[in-house]
Amino acid sequence: MDYQNTANAVGDCLLSYTKDESGWKVCKKSNDVIVSWRPSTEFPGNVYKGESVVKGSPEKVWECLKPVPNGLRVKWDNNVKKFELVEQVTENITVCRTVTPSAAMGIIAPRDFVDVILVKQYEDGTITSNATHVSHPSCPPQSGYVRGFNHPCGCICVPISGEPNKTQLFSFFQTDLGGFLPRSVVDSFFPSSMVEFYSNLAKAIKSLKDH
């Protein structure tokens, strides 16, 4: 597979999501977090957008988010149980496997996802992680996990002019959970878990500051 081209295309895709305001419908608001959705053009489901101003510099926010094995995200994100490096493609592009725990009171069984991930920094200081599903010869589906498929998704940390200790954080989730889940379960799971994602992230950033 051409992992580099796939990864770069995802970077462009996510940036376009932040700039295109059309068609988003707000589905959840909580503590300065707004979650919106619109039909995905990638698969028969939805793309979800989270946005909030987070207390913490882009560097601190990124420290909690960056997609690396043994990184902080496994510690604070309830939806990431394990994160493994499958292949280092270039300095900024990796293929990784993510394992998620069961969710929605056991209705959603443990999943695993294999993604190519691009880490990209822009001239204005914006830092991004950009991911989408790929296949990899050393990572076939494994027993005990339903293989899910992430369509273009990731996080975008945008500096706020004049506010060095705040970050505008966009998050995009566009996931085919695989298996045979009722649509209603999926549609209720993502908005709630995204609000929880921001809440847990805020606590993780705060604990970084305290050290």
Tab-separated table of C-alpha atoms in Angstrom:
chain	number	residue	atom	x	y	z
A	1	MET	CA	0.000	0.000	0.000
A	2	ASP	CA	1.084	3.567	-0.609
A	3	TYR	CA	0.920	4.664	3.019
A	4	GLN	CA	2.455	8.093	2.365
A	5	ASN	CA	-0.091	9.181	-0.232
A	6	THR	CA	-2.951	7.828	1.878
A	7	ALA	CA	-1.694	9.689	4.947
A	8	ASN	CA	-1.177	12.981	3.125
A	9	ALA	CA	-4.671	12.789	1.638
A	10	VAL	CA	-6.128	12.398	5.143
A	11	GLY	CA	-4.277	15.509	6.299
A	12	ASP	CA	-5.891	17.509	3.483
A	13	CYS	CA	-9.282	15.953	4.222
A	14	LEU	CA	-9.299	16.869	7.923
A	15	LEU	CA	-8.181	20.410	7.225
A	16	SER	CA	-11.094	20.760	4.796
A	17	TYR	CA	-13.500	19.558	7.512
A	18	THR	CA	-12.438	22.434	9.781
A	19	LYS	CA	-12.936	24.984	7.017
A	20	ASP	CA	-16.232	23.671	5.605
A	21	GLU	CA	-19.067	24.860	7.845
A	22	SER	CA	-21.906	23.461	5.729
A	23	GLY	CA	-24.189	20.650	6.796
A	24	TRP	CA	-23.043	20.207	10.408
A	25	LYS	CA	-25.860	19.652	12.930
A	26	VAL	CA	-25.166	20.113	16.651
A	27	CYS	CA	-26.063	16.936	18.540
A	28	LYS	CA	-24.524	17.580	21.964
A	29	LYS	CA	-23.295	20.550	23.997
A	30	SER	CA	-21.609	20.236	27.350
A	31	ASN	CA	-19.171	22.442	29.293
A	32	ASP	CA	-17.924	24.434	26.294
A	33	VAL	CA	-17.719	21.314	24.113
A	34	ILE	CA	-19.833	21.264	20.959
A	35	VAL	CA	-20.313	17.988	19.085
A	36	SER	CA	-21.786	18.122	15.574
A	37	TRP	CA	-22.396	15.545	12.889
A	38	ARG	CA	-23.142	15.262	9.216
A	39	PRO	CA	-23.472	12.300	6.861
A	40	SER	CA	-20.110	10.874	5.883
A	41	THR	CA	-19.056	10.841	2.246
A	42	GLU	CA	-16.652	7.990	3.060
A	43	PHE	CA	-19.044	5.278	4.316
A	44	PRO	CA	-22.754	4.843	5.187
A	45	GLY	CA	-22.477	6.523	8.583
A	46	ASN	CA	-21.704	9.901	10.104
A	47	VAL	CA	-18.645	12.051	10.629
A	48	TYR	CA	-18.589	13.652	14.083
A	49	LYS	CA	-16.816	16.907	14.899
A	50	GLY	CA	-15.913	17.997	18.417
A	51	GLU	CA	-14.714	21.514	19.123
A	52	SER	CA	-13.716	23.299	22.290
A	53	VAL	CA	-11.216	25.762	23.680
A	54	VAL	CA	-9.000	23.741	26.008
A	55	LYS	CA	-6.984	25.188	28.907
A	56	GLY	CA	-3.400	24.415	28.049
A	57	SER	CA	-0.815	25.422	25.442
A	58	PRO	CA	-0.859	23.548	22.114
A	59	GLU	CA	2.361	21.794	23.218
A	60	LYS	CA	0.758	20.512	26.438
A	61	VAL	CA	-2.434	19.470	24.647
A	62	TRP	CA	-0.373	17.670	22.014
A	63	GLU	CA	1.709	15.926	24.692
A	64	CYS	CA	-1.525	14.295	25.888
A	65	LEU	CA	-2.801	13.483	22.391
A	66	LYS	CA	0.202	12.414	20.356
A	67	PRO	CA	-0.171	8.956	18.813
A	68	VAL	CA	2.871	7.124	20.155
A	69	PRO	CA	3.272	3.780	21.945
A	70	ASN	CA	3.512	4.266	25.728
A	71	GLY	CA	2.194	7.799	25.293
A	72	LEU	CA	-0.142	9.549	27.699
A	73	ARG	CA	-3.301	8.913	25.712
A	74	VAL	CA	-3.570	5.272	26.768
A	75	LYS	CA	-3.588	6.472	30.382
A	76	TRP	CA	-6.423	9.016	30.154
A	77	ASP	CA	-8.552	8.088	27.114
A	78	ASN	CA	-11.099	5.461	28.181
A	79	ASN	CA	-11.574	4.439	24.545
A	80	VAL	CA	-7.920	3.547	23.965
A	81	LYS	CA	-6.847	0.394	25.774
A	82	LYS	CA	-3.691	-0.328	23.805
A	83	PHE	CA	-1.704	1.466	21.107
A	84	GLU	CA	0.967	-0.394	19.132
A	85	LEU	CA	3.420	0.687	16.451
A	86	VAL	CA	3.190	-1.653	13.453
A	87	GLU	CA	5.513	0.183	11.049
A	88	GLN	CA	7.434	3.472	11.029
A	89	VAL	CA	6.899	4.572	7.423
A	90	THR	CA	8.643	7.980	7.585
A	91	GLU	CA	9.578	10.331	10.413
A	92	ASN	CA	5.985	11.627	10.563
A	93	ILE	CA	3.980	8.680	9.210
A	94	THR	CA	3.292	5.443	11.077
A	95	VAL	CA	1.037	2.429	10.814
A	96	CYS	CA	-0.454	1.649	14.222
A	97	ARG	CA	-2.913	-0.728	15.839
A	98	THR	CA	-5.347	0.617	18.409
A	99	VAL	CA	-7.339	-1.632	20.741
A	100	THR	CA	-10.540	-0.309	22.301
A	101	PRO	CA	-12.357	-1.820	25.284
A	102	SER	CA	-15.968	-2.970	25.289
A	103	ALA	CA	-18.367	-0.034	25.549
A	104	ALA	CA	-22.021	0.935	25.906
A	105	MET	CA	-22.493	-1.462	28.838
A	106	GLY	CA	-21.022	-4.336	26.864
A	107	ILE	CA	-23.171	-3.886	23.747
A	108	ILE	CA	-20.059	-2.806	21.817
A	109	ALA	CA	-17.457	-5.586	22.035
A	110	PRO	CA	-13.689	-4.883	22.101
A	111	ARG	CA	-12.447	-3.589	18.753
A	112	ASP	CA	-9.123	-3.197	17.048
A	113	PHE	CA	-8.198	-0.744	14.308
A	114	VAL	CA	-5.181	-0.572	11.991
A	115	ASP	CA	-4.490	2.945	10.713
A	116	VAL	CA	-1.904	4.965	8.901
A	117	ILE	CA	-1.267	8.108	10.957
A	118	LEU	CA	0.282	11.364	9.771
A	119	VAL	CA	1.562	13.878	12.329
A	120	LYS	CA	1.722	17.284	10.684
A	121	GLN	CA	2.611	20.744	11.950
A	122	TYR	CA	1.612	23.885	10.083
A	123	GLU	CA	3.389	27.239	9.895
A	124	ASP	CA	0.885	28.899	12.256
A	125	GLY	CA	1.774	26.390	14.998
A	126	THR	CA	-1.216	24.108	14.423
A	127	ILE	CA	-0.352	20.479	15.285
A	128	THR	CA	-2.429	17.631	13.874
A	129	SER	CA	-2.822	13.869	13.913
A	130	ASN	CA	-4.548	12.445	10.857
A	131	ALA	CA	-5.566	8.798	10.540
A	132	THR	CA	-7.452	6.401	8.306
A	133	HIS	CA	-7.764	2.614	8.055
A	134	VAL	CA	-5.275	0.544	6.082
A	135	SER	CA	-4.408	-3.122	5.804
A	136	HIS	CA	-0.998	-4.360	6.891
A	137	PRO	CA	0.448	-7.852	6.335
A	138	SER	CA	1.616	-8.181	9.948
A	139	CYS	CA	-1.768	-7.172	11.392
A	140	PRO	CA	-4.568	-9.468	10.217
A	141	PRO	CA	-7.849	-9.559	12.177
A	142	GLN	CA	-7.358	-11.247	15.557
A	143	SER	CA	-9.681	-13.455	17.560
A	144	GLY	CA	-11.333	-11.684	20.466
A	145	TYR	CA	-11.603	-8.382	18.585
A	146	VAL	CA	-14.017	-7.077	16.000
A	147	ARG	CA	-12.005	-5.274	13.324
A	148	GLY	CA	-13.290	-1.729	12.964
A	149	PHE	CA	-12.425	0.800	10.296
A	150	ASN	CA	-11.559	4.441	10.891
A	151	HIS	CA	-12.303	6.733	7.983
A	152	PRO	CA	-10.473	10.107	7.982
A	153	CYS	CA	-10.268	11.111	11.635
A	154	GLY	CA	-7.927	12.830	14.047
A	155	CYS	CA	-7.220	15.879	16.198
A	156	ILE	CA	-6.247	19.418	15.272
A	157	CYS	CA	-4.644	21.655	17.927
A	158	VAL	CA	-4.876	25.307	16.863
A	159	PRO	CA	-3.038	28.084	18.765
A	160	ILE	CA	-5.183	31.032	19.873
A	161	SER	CA	-3.653	34.430	19.169
A	162	GLY	CA	-2.880	36.290	22.400
A	163	GLU	CA	-3.836	33.267	24.540
A	164	PRO	CA	-0.679	31.121	24.782
A	165	ASN	CA	-2.191	28.884	27.482
A	166	LYS	CA	-5.299	27.987	25.518
A	167	THR	CA	-5.812	25.780	22.469
A	168	GLN	CA	-8.696	25.380	20.078
A	169	LEU	CA	-9.064	21.645	19.678
A	170	PHE	CA	-11.024	20.045	16.863
A	171	SER	CA	-11.556	16.294	16.969
A	172	PHE	CA	-13.042	14.222	14.170
A	173	PHE	CA	-14.389	10.690	14.510
A	174	GLN	CA	-15.631	8.791	11.489
A	175	THR	CA	-15.664	5.164	12.446
A	176	ASP	CA	-17.243	2.040	11.051
A	177	LEU	CA	-17.313	-0.048	14.216
A	178	GLY	CA	-17.813	-3.247	12.213
A	179	GLY	CA	-19.884	-6.142	13.509
A	180	PHE	CA	-23.661	-5.948	13.611
A	181	LEU	CA	-24.488	-2.998	15.821
A	182	PRO	CA	-27.853	-1.240	15.750
A	183	ARG	CA	-27.453	2.211	14.217
A	184	SER	CA	-29.078	3.751	17.302
A	185	VAL	CA	-26.298	2.378	19.542
A	186	VAL	CA	-23.603	3.880	17.323
A	187	ASP	CA	-25.390	7.234	17.007
A	188	SER	CA	-25.746	7.605	20.766
A	189	PHE	CA	-22.245	6.330	21.595
A	190	PHE	CA	-20.108	8.830	19.678
A	191	PRO	CA	-21.485	12.179	20.929
A	192	SER	CA	-21.316	11.031	24.572
A	193	SER	CA	-17.865	9.501	24.266
A	194	MET	CA	-16.543	12.649	22.556
A	195	VAL	CA	-17.730	14.863	25.420
A	196	GLU	CA	-16.046	12.427	27.815
A	197	PHE	CA	-12.896	12.593	25.650
A	198	TYR	CA	-12.646	16.380	26.174
A	199	SER	CA	-13.395	16.092	29.891
A	200	ASN	CA	-10.721	13.432	30.454
A	201	LEU	CA	-8.248	15.351	28.297
A	202	ALA	CA	-8.756	18.483	30.430
A	203	LYS	CA	-7.926	16.466	33.569
A	204	ALA	CA	-4.832	14.996	31.884
A	205	ILE	CA	-3.568	18.458	30.876
A	206	LYS	CA	-4.188	19.758	34.406
A	207	SER	CA	-2.173	16.895	35.891
A	208	LEU	CA	0.685	17.732	33.501
A	209	LYS	CA	0.690	21.317	34.788
A	210	ASP	CA	0.823	20.124	38.376
A	211	HIS	CA	4.094	18.273	37.887
